[in-house]
Amino acid sequence: MNETKTITTDRKESHVEICLNRDVGFDGKTTGFERYEFAHNAAPEIHFNEIDLSADILGYRVSYPFMISSMTGGYGKAENLNRSLAQIAEKLNIPLGVGSMRQALENSLYRESFSIVRQTAPSVPVFANIGAPEVAKGLKDEELHTLVDIVQADGLIVHLNPAQELFQPEGNTDFRNFLSGLRKVAENIAVPVIAKEVGCGISADTAASLIDAGVQIIDVAGAGGISWQKVEEERYLEQSQHENRFSDSALGELLNWGIPTAQCVAEIASLKEKEPKYSHITLVASGGISNGIEIAKALALGADMCASAGMMLKSLHHGRLEETILTWMNDLRAVMFLTGAKNIKQLQKTRITIKKG
Ligand SMILES: Cc1cc2nc3c(=O)[nH]c(=O)nc-3n(C[C@H](O)[C@H](O)[C@H](O)COP(=O)(O)O)c2cc1C
């Protein structure tokens, strides 16, 4: 096994360990959902038990407007993790993504750790995953085919992670030609392309460039949950003898860099509304989502679907993944009852305002 392969597999394993065991959340920056509130509807005219949480994505009708975000694959133990995530996704009829499949392009050693997801979850949308630096470098048609084929994917997620790469000890900070590379991917692949950050968010301007390049779904993955700068800083400090790479006074701001999730959703929803050429895209809200009230707020702000990674990993670790998701869905149902929204489409039209004072 050559060195690159070892680095990729080790990195994926250490990401899970760090996210489970260390404090890698944002300091002093939140998702921004707490700034919003719904108007109470004292005469909702609906029955709580008849609230419909189903949602449509890529031709599938899923049971909830919620998916398990891309996390892992590409090393031995990832197969069990992905199997467990996929079992719950299949049982609850919700979509899920696999982690970066760069390792699977390097060699065929751990392909099972990705393909187990489709084997275990045959009836839900499954997303393949690759990073922006690989897209910027240029992916061959057969590599695109391999990514989709391994998980029989319904879509390819391209994760945009400049801040993560900046802090990653072995990071690739060459993002030149990314947008033209993305356009080629969108033209040459048989499935829709999804652009997703990993915790720093996507602005309306960036979203417009991504849609112009052919992306059909945008997952904002905004700030407020896991800071991937912090995850990589942990790895950097573990691996190197160097002093910090950035000045002490700048480090805090860089570690907490990113656009809060609620702001990304509001900005991109308004772009969709104002510009007909952007109105067709599906908007996914993620990054620090921690309950169903935040999901309700994201949907009312204009998201079509929500997603979570870090909290899903922790819940799985504690044997409570299914319970956590169902509890969040009950939170969501509660908000829908109290605002009089019978289904997700009605919730998306429900008025939400910034709290006063
Ligand atoms: C252990 C772990 C590994 C991750 N690996 C990937 C990855 O390979 N590709 C990707 O697009 N996102 C990856 N992510 C990022 C998540 O999909 C998500 O965008 C990010 O963590 C923000 O959402 P959250 O606050 O709900 O965790 C990973 C997240 C976790 C927790």
Short mmCIF file of C-alpha atoms and ligand atoms in Angstrom, two decimals:
data_model
loop_
_atom_site.label_atom_id
_atom_site.label_comp_id
_atom_site.label_asym_id
_atom_site.label_seq_id
_atom_site.Cartn_x
_atom_site.Cartn_y
_atom_site.Cartn_z
CA MET A 1 0.00 0.00 0.00
CA ASN A 2 1.53 3.35 -0.90
CA GLU A 3 1.63 6.37 1.40
CA THR A 4 -1.30 8.28 -0.13
CA LYS A 5 -3.62 5.33 0.43
CA THR A 6 -2.58 5.10 4.06
CA ILE A 7 -3.15 8.81 4.61
CA THR A 8 -6.64 8.71 3.09
CA THR A 9 -7.80 5.68 5.09
CA ASP A 10 -6.27 6.95 8.35
CA ARG A 11 -7.81 10.36 7.88
CA LYS A 12 -11.31 8.98 7.44
CA GLU A 13 -10.97 6.87 10.57
CA SER A 14 -9.58 9.71 12.68
CA HIS A 15 -12.40 12.04 11.57
CA VAL A 16 -14.95 9.74 13.19
CA GLU A 17 -12.86 9.42 16.36
CA ILE A 18 -12.37 13.21 16.64
CA CYS A 19 -16.03 14.04 15.96
CA LEU A 20 -17.13 11.56 18.62
CA ASN A 21 -14.64 12.44 21.32
CA ARG A 22 -13.45 16.04 21.05
CA ASP A 23 -15.00 19.44 21.30
CA VAL A 24 -15.00 20.56 17.67
CA GLY A 25 -18.11 22.74 17.67
CA PHE A 26 -18.10 26.42 16.74
CA ASP A 27 -17.27 28.91 19.53
CA GLY A 28 -19.61 31.88 19.73
CA LYS A 29 -21.25 31.12 16.38
CA THR A 30 -24.57 29.32 16.05
CA THR A 31 -26.76 28.12 13.18
CA GLY A 32 -28.84 31.29 13.56
CA PHE A 33 -32.15 29.39 13.79
CA GLU A 34 -32.65 30.65 17.34
CA ARG A 35 -33.17 34.14 15.89
CA TYR A 36 -36.40 33.06 14.21
CA GLU A 37 -39.87 32.36 15.53
CA PHE A 38 -43.21 31.23 14.15
CA ALA A 39 -46.50 32.98 14.77
CA HIS A 40 -48.72 30.78 16.93
CA ASN A 41 -51.93 29.61 15.27
CA ALA A 42 -54.61 29.22 17.93
CA ALA A 43 -57.09 27.73 15.45
CA PRO A 44 -55.03 25.26 13.38
CA GLU A 45 -57.99 23.28 11.91
CA ILE A 46 -55.91 20.10 11.60
CA HIS A 47 -55.54 16.79 13.44
CA PHE A 48 -52.08 16.19 14.89
CA ASN A 49 -52.25 12.52 13.83
CA GLU A 50 -52.87 13.39 10.19
CA ILE A 51 -49.86 15.63 9.68
CA ASP A 52 -47.97 14.42 6.60
CA LEU A 53 -44.17 14.66 6.82
CA SER A 54 -43.42 12.98 3.50
CA ALA A 55 -41.22 14.78 0.98
CA ASP A 56 -40.15 14.31 -2.64
CA ILE A 57 -36.56 14.16 -3.77
CA LEU A 58 -35.15 12.96 -7.09
CA GLY A 59 -38.31 11.09 -7.95
CA TYR A 60 -38.55 9.31 -4.59
CA ARG A 61 -41.25 9.89 -2.02
CA VAL A 62 -39.45 9.70 1.33
CA SER A 63 -41.16 9.54 4.71
CA TYR A 64 -39.53 12.64 6.19
CA PRO A 65 -37.90 15.84 4.88
CA PHE A 66 -34.65 14.66 6.41
CA MET A 67 -31.53 12.80 5.37
CA ILE A 68 -28.38 11.42 6.93
CA SER A 69 -25.45 13.46 5.60
CA SER A 70 -22.30 12.09 4.02
CA MET A 71 -19.81 10.80 6.55
CA THR A 72 -17.69 7.81 6.01
CA GLY A 73 -16.24 4.89 4.06
CA GLY A 74 -12.83 3.87 2.81
CA TYR A 75 -11.39 2.00 5.79
CA GLY A 76 -12.09 -1.32 7.50
CA LYS A 77 -14.45 -0.32 10.30
CA ALA A 78 -16.44 2.05 8.06
CA GLU A 79 -18.36 -0.89 6.64
CA ASN A 80 -20.12 -1.51 9.96
CA LEU A 81 -20.80 2.18 10.47
CA ASN A 82 -22.29 2.59 7.00
CA ARG A 83 -24.32 -0.60 7.38
CA SER A 84 -25.84 0.71 10.62
CA LEU A 85 -26.64 4.11 9.09
CA ALA A 86 -28.15 2.43 6.04
CA GLN A 87 -30.31 0.08 8.14
CA ILE A 88 -31.95 3.07 9.82
CA ALA A 89 -32.27 5.01 6.54
CA GLU A 90 -34.01 2.04 4.92
CA LYS A 91 -36.26 1.45 7.94
CA LEU A 92 -37.29 5.11 8.15
CA ASN A 93 -37.37 5.56 4.35
CA ILE A 94 -35.00 8.53 4.26
CA PRO A 95 -32.03 9.33 1.98
CA LEU A 96 -28.40 9.03 3.00
CA GLY A 97 -24.98 9.83 1.66
CA VAL A 98 -21.67 8.03 1.93
CA GLY A 99 -18.43 9.80 2.85
CA SER A 100 -15.81 10.94 0.38
CA MET A 101 -15.06 8.15 -2.11
CA ARG A 102 -11.60 9.39 -2.98
CA GLN A 103 -10.13 6.27 -1.38
CA ALA A 104 -12.25 4.08 -3.67
CA LEU A 105 -10.68 5.80 -6.68
CA GLU A 106 -7.20 5.13 -5.27
CA ASN A 107 -7.72 1.37 -4.98
CA SER A 108 -10.43 -1.24 -4.57
CA LEU A 109 -9.48 -2.30 -1.01
CA TYR A 110 -12.44 -0.91 0.91
CA ARG A 111 -15.13 -0.60 -1.75
CA GLU A 112 -17.42 -2.81 0.32
CA SER A 113 -17.45 -0.10 2.99
CA PHE A 114 -19.33 2.06 0.46
CA SER A 115 -21.33 -0.52 -1.47
CA ILE A 116 -22.78 -1.90 1.77
CA VAL A 117 -24.96 1.21 1.87
CA ARG A 118 -26.88 0.34 -1.29
CA GLN A 119 -27.00 -3.33 -0.37
CA THR A 120 -28.56 -2.44 2.98
CA ALA A 121 -30.77 0.41 1.79
CA PRO A 122 -32.12 -0.68 -1.60
CA SER A 123 -35.22 1.53 -1.64
CA VAL A 124 -34.04 5.01 -0.61
CA PRO A 125 -32.01 7.71 -2.39
CA VAL A 126 -28.27 7.14 -1.87
CA PHE A 127 -25.62 9.71 -2.71
CA ALA A 128 -22.03 9.12 -3.81
CA ASN A 129 -19.46 11.70 -2.65
CA ILE A 130 -16.25 13.30 -3.90
CA GLY A 131 -14.31 16.43 -2.95
CA ALA A 132 -13.93 19.72 -4.82
CA PRO A 133 -10.13 19.32 -5.16
CA GLU A 134 -10.66 16.08 -7.14
CA VAL A 135 -13.19 17.85 -9.35
CA ALA A 136 -10.79 20.78 -9.82
CA LYS A 137 -8.01 18.36 -10.84
CA GLY A 138 -10.38 16.71 -13.32
CA LEU A 139 -12.18 13.39 -13.01
CA LYS A 140 -12.13 10.94 -15.90
CA ASP A 141 -15.40 9.56 -17.19
CA GLU A 142 -14.54 6.09 -15.91
CA GLU A 143 -13.86 7.52 -12.44
CA LEU A 144 -17.27 9.20 -12.45
CA HIS A 145 -18.79 5.91 -13.52
CA THR A 146 -16.98 4.08 -10.69
CA LEU A 147 -18.23 6.54 -8.05
CA VAL A 148 -21.84 6.11 -9.13
CA ASP A 149 -21.56 2.40 -9.74
CA ILE A 150 -20.12 1.43 -6.33
CA VAL A 151 -23.17 2.71 -4.44
CA GLN A 152 -25.61 2.64 -7.38
CA ALA A 153 -26.07 6.27 -6.53
CA ASP A 154 -29.06 8.45 -7.27
CA GLY A 155 -26.84 11.52 -7.22
CA LEU A 156 -23.22 12.59 -6.78
CA ILE A 157 -22.43 14.96 -3.93
CA VAL A 158 -19.43 17.19 -4.56
CA HIS A 159 -18.25 18.56 -1.24
CA LEU A 160 -16.78 22.05 -1.19
CA ASN A 161 -14.36 22.31 1.70
CA PRO A 162 -11.75 25.04 1.21
CA ALA A 163 -11.49 25.82 4.94
CA GLN A 164 -11.10 22.15 5.81
CA GLU A 165 -8.37 21.69 3.20
CA LEU A 166 -6.66 24.85 4.50
CA PHE A 167 -6.37 23.36 7.99
CA GLN A 168 -5.82 19.75 6.96
CA PRO A 169 -2.18 18.73 7.51
CA GLU A 170 -2.10 17.06 4.07
CA GLY A 171 -4.77 19.37 2.61
CA ASN A 172 -5.08 20.21 -1.08
CA THR A 173 -5.69 23.92 -1.47
CA ASP A 174 -5.66 24.00 -5.26
CA PHE A 175 -9.24 24.95 -6.11
CA ARG A 176 -8.36 26.47 -9.50
CA ASN A 177 -10.68 25.35 -12.31
CA PHE A 178 -13.17 23.91 -9.86
CA LEU A 179 -16.24 25.46 -11.50
CA SER A 180 -15.25 24.34 -15.01
CA GLY A 181 -14.47 20.87 -13.60
CA LEU A 182 -17.88 20.83 -11.95
CA ARG A 183 -19.56 21.75 -15.22
CA LYS A 184 -17.80 18.82 -16.94
CA VAL A 185 -18.91 16.47 -14.16
CA ALA A 186 -22.52 17.65 -14.48
CA GLU A 187 -22.38 17.18 -18.26
CA ASN A 188 -20.77 13.75 -18.20
CA ILE A 189 -22.43 11.97 -15.33
CA ALA A 190 -25.72 10.10 -15.59
CA VAL A 191 -27.10 11.28 -12.23
CA PRO A 192 -27.82 14.75 -10.76
CA VAL A 193 -24.96 16.60 -9.08
CA ILE A 194 -25.34 17.98 -5.58
CA ALA A 195 -23.01 20.67 -4.21
CA LYS A 196 -22.48 20.67 -0.48
CA GLU A 197 -20.20 22.47 1.97
CA VAL A 198 -19.03 20.69 5.11
CA GLY A 199 -19.76 23.35 7.74
CA CYS A 200 -18.82 26.77 6.37
CA GLY A 201 -21.98 27.33 4.36
CA ILE A 202 -22.81 28.44 0.82
CA SER A 203 -23.73 32.04 -0.01
CA ALA A 204 -26.30 33.05 -2.63
CA ASP A 205 -23.51 34.21 -4.99
CA THR A 206 -21.70 30.90 -4.72
CA ALA A 207 -25.00 29.04 -5.12
CA ALA A 208 -25.66 30.94 -8.37
CA SER A 209 -22.23 29.90 -9.75
CA LEU A 210 -22.85 26.29 -8.72
CA ILE A 211 -26.27 26.20 -10.38
CA ASP A 212 -24.82 27.85 -13.51
CA ALA A 213 -22.30 24.98 -13.56
CA GLY A 214 -25.15 22.44 -13.62
CA VAL A 215 -25.77 21.55 -9.99
CA GLN A 216 -29.37 20.52 -9.20
CA ILE A 217 -29.31 20.28 -5.42
CA ILE A 218 -27.51 22.55 -2.96
CA ASP A 219 -26.86 21.43 0.60
CA VAL A 220 -25.65 24.51 2.46
CA ALA A 221 -23.88 22.65 5.33
CA GLY A 222 -23.52 25.94 7.14
CA ALA A 223 -21.76 27.02 10.32
CA GLY A 224 -23.09 26.15 13.75
CA GLY A 225 -22.36 22.43 14.02
CA ILE A 226 -18.98 20.81 13.54
CA SER A 227 -16.10 23.12 12.59
CA TRP A 228 -13.99 21.09 10.18
CA GLN A 229 -11.20 23.61 10.66
CA LYS A 230 -11.12 22.48 14.30
CA VAL A 231 -11.20 18.81 13.38
CA GLU A 232 -8.21 19.27 11.08
CA GLU A 233 -6.40 21.54 13.57
CA GLU A 234 -6.62 18.65 16.09
CA ARG A 235 -5.01 16.36 13.52
CA TYR A 236 -2.40 18.98 12.64
CA LEU A 237 -1.37 19.49 16.26
CA GLU A 238 -1.20 15.72 16.79
CA GLN A 239 0.95 15.12 13.74
CA SER A 240 3.34 18.01 13.58
CA GLN A 241 6.03 19.61 15.68
CA HIS A 242 5.22 23.03 14.24
CA GLU A 243 3.87 26.00 16.05
CA ASN A 244 0.44 27.21 14.95
CA ARG A 245 0.44 28.18 11.28
CA PHE A 246 -1.63 31.31 11.82
CA SER A 247 -1.22 34.18 14.24
CA ASP A 248 -2.86 33.64 17.62
CA SER A 249 -5.19 36.58 17.08
CA ALA A 250 -6.36 35.25 13.70
CA LEU A 251 -6.69 31.59 14.63
CA GLY A 252 -9.95 31.90 16.57
CA GLU A 253 -11.68 33.66 13.71
CA LEU A 254 -10.41 31.16 11.14
CA LEU A 255 -11.45 28.17 13.25
CA ASN A 256 -14.94 29.66 13.49
CA TRP A 257 -15.09 30.79 9.85
CA GLY A 258 -18.34 30.24 8.01
CA ILE A 259 -21.86 31.45 7.23
CA PRO A 260 -24.51 30.35 9.74
CA THR A 261 -26.86 27.72 8.32
CA ALA A 262 -30.05 29.80 8.68
CA GLN A 263 -28.45 32.71 6.81
CA CYS A 264 -27.40 30.45 3.91
CA VAL A 265 -30.92 29.01 3.66
CA ALA A 266 -32.59 32.43 3.75
CA GLU A 267 -30.18 33.87 1.15
CA ILE A 268 -30.47 30.99 -1.31
CA ALA A 269 -34.25 30.74 -0.85
CA SER A 270 -34.51 34.41 -1.77
CA LEU A 271 -32.28 33.83 -4.84
CA LYS A 272 -34.62 31.01 -5.90
CA GLU A 273 -37.63 33.25 -5.49
CA LYS A 274 -36.20 36.26 -7.32
CA GLU A 275 -34.44 34.52 -10.22
CA PRO A 276 -36.56 32.09 -12.25
CA LYS A 277 -33.43 30.43 -13.67
CA TYR A 278 -32.48 29.33 -10.15
CA SER A 279 -35.96 28.41 -8.93
CA HIS A 280 -35.80 24.72 -9.90
CA ILE A 281 -33.05 23.66 -7.53
CA THR A 282 -33.65 21.62 -4.39
CA LEU A 283 -32.32 23.33 -1.27
CA VAL A 284 -31.05 21.23 1.63
CA ALA A 285 -30.43 22.79 5.04
CA SER A 286 -27.69 21.27 7.18
CA GLY A 287 -24.92 22.28 9.53
CA GLY A 288 -25.55 22.08 13.26
CA ILE A 289 -29.19 21.02 13.11
CA SER A 290 -30.00 19.61 16.53
CA ASN A 291 -33.78 19.18 16.75
CA GLY A 292 -37.01 19.22 14.76
CA ILE A 293 -37.86 22.83 15.56
CA GLU A 294 -34.74 23.88 13.65
CA ILE A 295 -35.85 21.60 10.82
CA ALA A 296 -39.26 23.31 10.80
CA LYS A 297 -37.59 26.74 10.73
CA ALA A 298 -35.28 25.71 7.88
CA LEU A 299 -38.26 24.46 5.84
CA ALA A 300 -40.24 27.64 6.52
CA LEU A 301 -37.20 29.69 5.45
CA GLY A 302 -37.27 27.89 2.10
CA ALA A 303 -35.38 24.60 2.44
CA ASP A 304 -36.90 21.50 0.81
CA MET A 305 -35.10 19.01 3.01
CA CYS A 306 -32.80 18.99 6.04
CA ALA A 307 -29.79 16.88 6.91
CA SER A 308 -27.45 16.11 9.78
CA ALA A 309 -24.13 14.34 10.24
CA GLY A 310 -22.41 14.97 13.58
CA MET A 311 -25.51 14.44 15.72
CA MET A 312 -26.38 11.31 13.72
CA LEU A 313 -22.94 9.86 14.37
CA LYS A 314 -23.19 10.54 18.10
CA SER A 315 -26.71 9.11 18.28
CA LEU A 316 -25.63 5.98 16.44
CA HIS A 317 -22.69 5.63 18.82
CA HIS A 318 -25.10 5.73 21.77
CA GLY A 319 -27.50 3.26 20.11
CA ARG A 320 -30.17 5.94 19.69
CA LEU A 321 -30.10 6.88 16.03
CA GLU A 322 -33.62 5.80 15.13
CA GLU A 323 -35.01 7.28 18.36
CA THR A 324 -33.24 10.60 17.73
CA ILE A 325 -34.58 10.96 14.20
CA LEU A 326 -38.12 10.02 15.25
CA THR A 327 -37.98 12.47 18.16
CA TRP A 328 -36.85 15.24 15.81
CA MET A 329 -39.74 14.35 13.50
CA ASN A 330 -42.13 14.68 16.43
CA ASP A 331 -40.67 18.14 17.20
CA LEU A 332 -41.36 18.99 13.58
CA ARG A 333 -44.92 17.65 13.81
CA ALA A 334 -45.48 19.74 16.95
CA VAL A 335 -44.48 22.94 15.13
CA MET A 336 -46.66 22.01 12.17
CA PHE A 337 -49.63 21.44 14.48
CA LEU A 338 -49.07 24.76 16.25
CA THR A 339 -48.78 26.67 12.99
CA GLY A 340 -51.58 24.81 11.20
CA ALA A 341 -49.41 23.24 8.48
CA LYS A 342 -50.83 19.91 7.28
CA ASN A 343 -47.87 18.96 5.13
CA ILE A 344 -44.36 20.12 4.23
CA LYS A 345 -45.55 22.28 1.32
CA GLN A 346 -47.83 24.21 3.70
CA LEU A 347 -45.03 24.54 6.26
CA GLN A 348 -42.80 26.02 3.55
CA LYS A 349 -45.42 28.76 3.09
CA THR A 350 -45.81 29.42 6.82
CA ARG A 351 -44.69 32.83 8.00
CA ILE A 352 -41.53 32.92 10.09
CA THR A 353 -40.04 36.12 11.43
CA ILE A 354 -36.92 37.34 13.16
CA LYS A 355 -37.57 37.66 16.90
CA LYS A 356 -37.95 41.19 18.15
CA GLY A 357 -35.66 42.65 20.78
C1 LIG B 1 -17.31 11.84 10.85
C2 LIG B 1 -17.71 12.74 9.73
C3 LIG B 1 -17.12 12.60 8.48
C4 LIG B 1 -17.51 13.42 7.42
N1 LIG B 1 -17.00 13.19 6.16
C5 LIG B 1 -17.55 13.84 5.10
C6 LIG B 1 -17.23 13.48 3.77
O1 LIG B 1 -16.45 12.57 3.55
N2 LIG B 1 -17.83 14.16 2.76
C7 LIG B 1 -18.72 15.18 2.99
O2 LIG B 1 -19.27 15.75 2.05
N3 LIG B 1 -18.99 15.57 4.24
C8 LIG B 1 -18.46 14.92 5.29
N4 LIG B 1 -18.81 15.28 6.57
C9 LIG B 1 -19.53 16.55 6.77
C10 LIG B 1 -20.99 16.37 6.97
O3 LIG B 1 -21.62 15.71 5.88
C11 LIG B 1 -21.69 17.71 7.26
O4 LIG B 1 -21.73 18.48 6.08
C12 LIG B 1 -21.02 18.56 8.33
O5 LIG B 1 -20.54 17.76 9.40
C13 LIG B 1 -21.99 19.60 8.88
O6 LIG B 1 -23.17 19.03 9.35
P1 LIG B 1 -23.41 18.70 10.91
O7 LIG B 1 -23.18 19.96 11.67
O8 LIG B 1 -24.82 18.18 10.98
O9 LIG B 1 -22.42 17.64 11.29
C14 LIG B 1 -18.46 14.45 7.64
C15 LIG B 1 -19.04 14.60 8.91
C16 LIG B 1 -18.70 13.76 9.95
C17 LIG B 1 -19.33 13.95 11.29
#
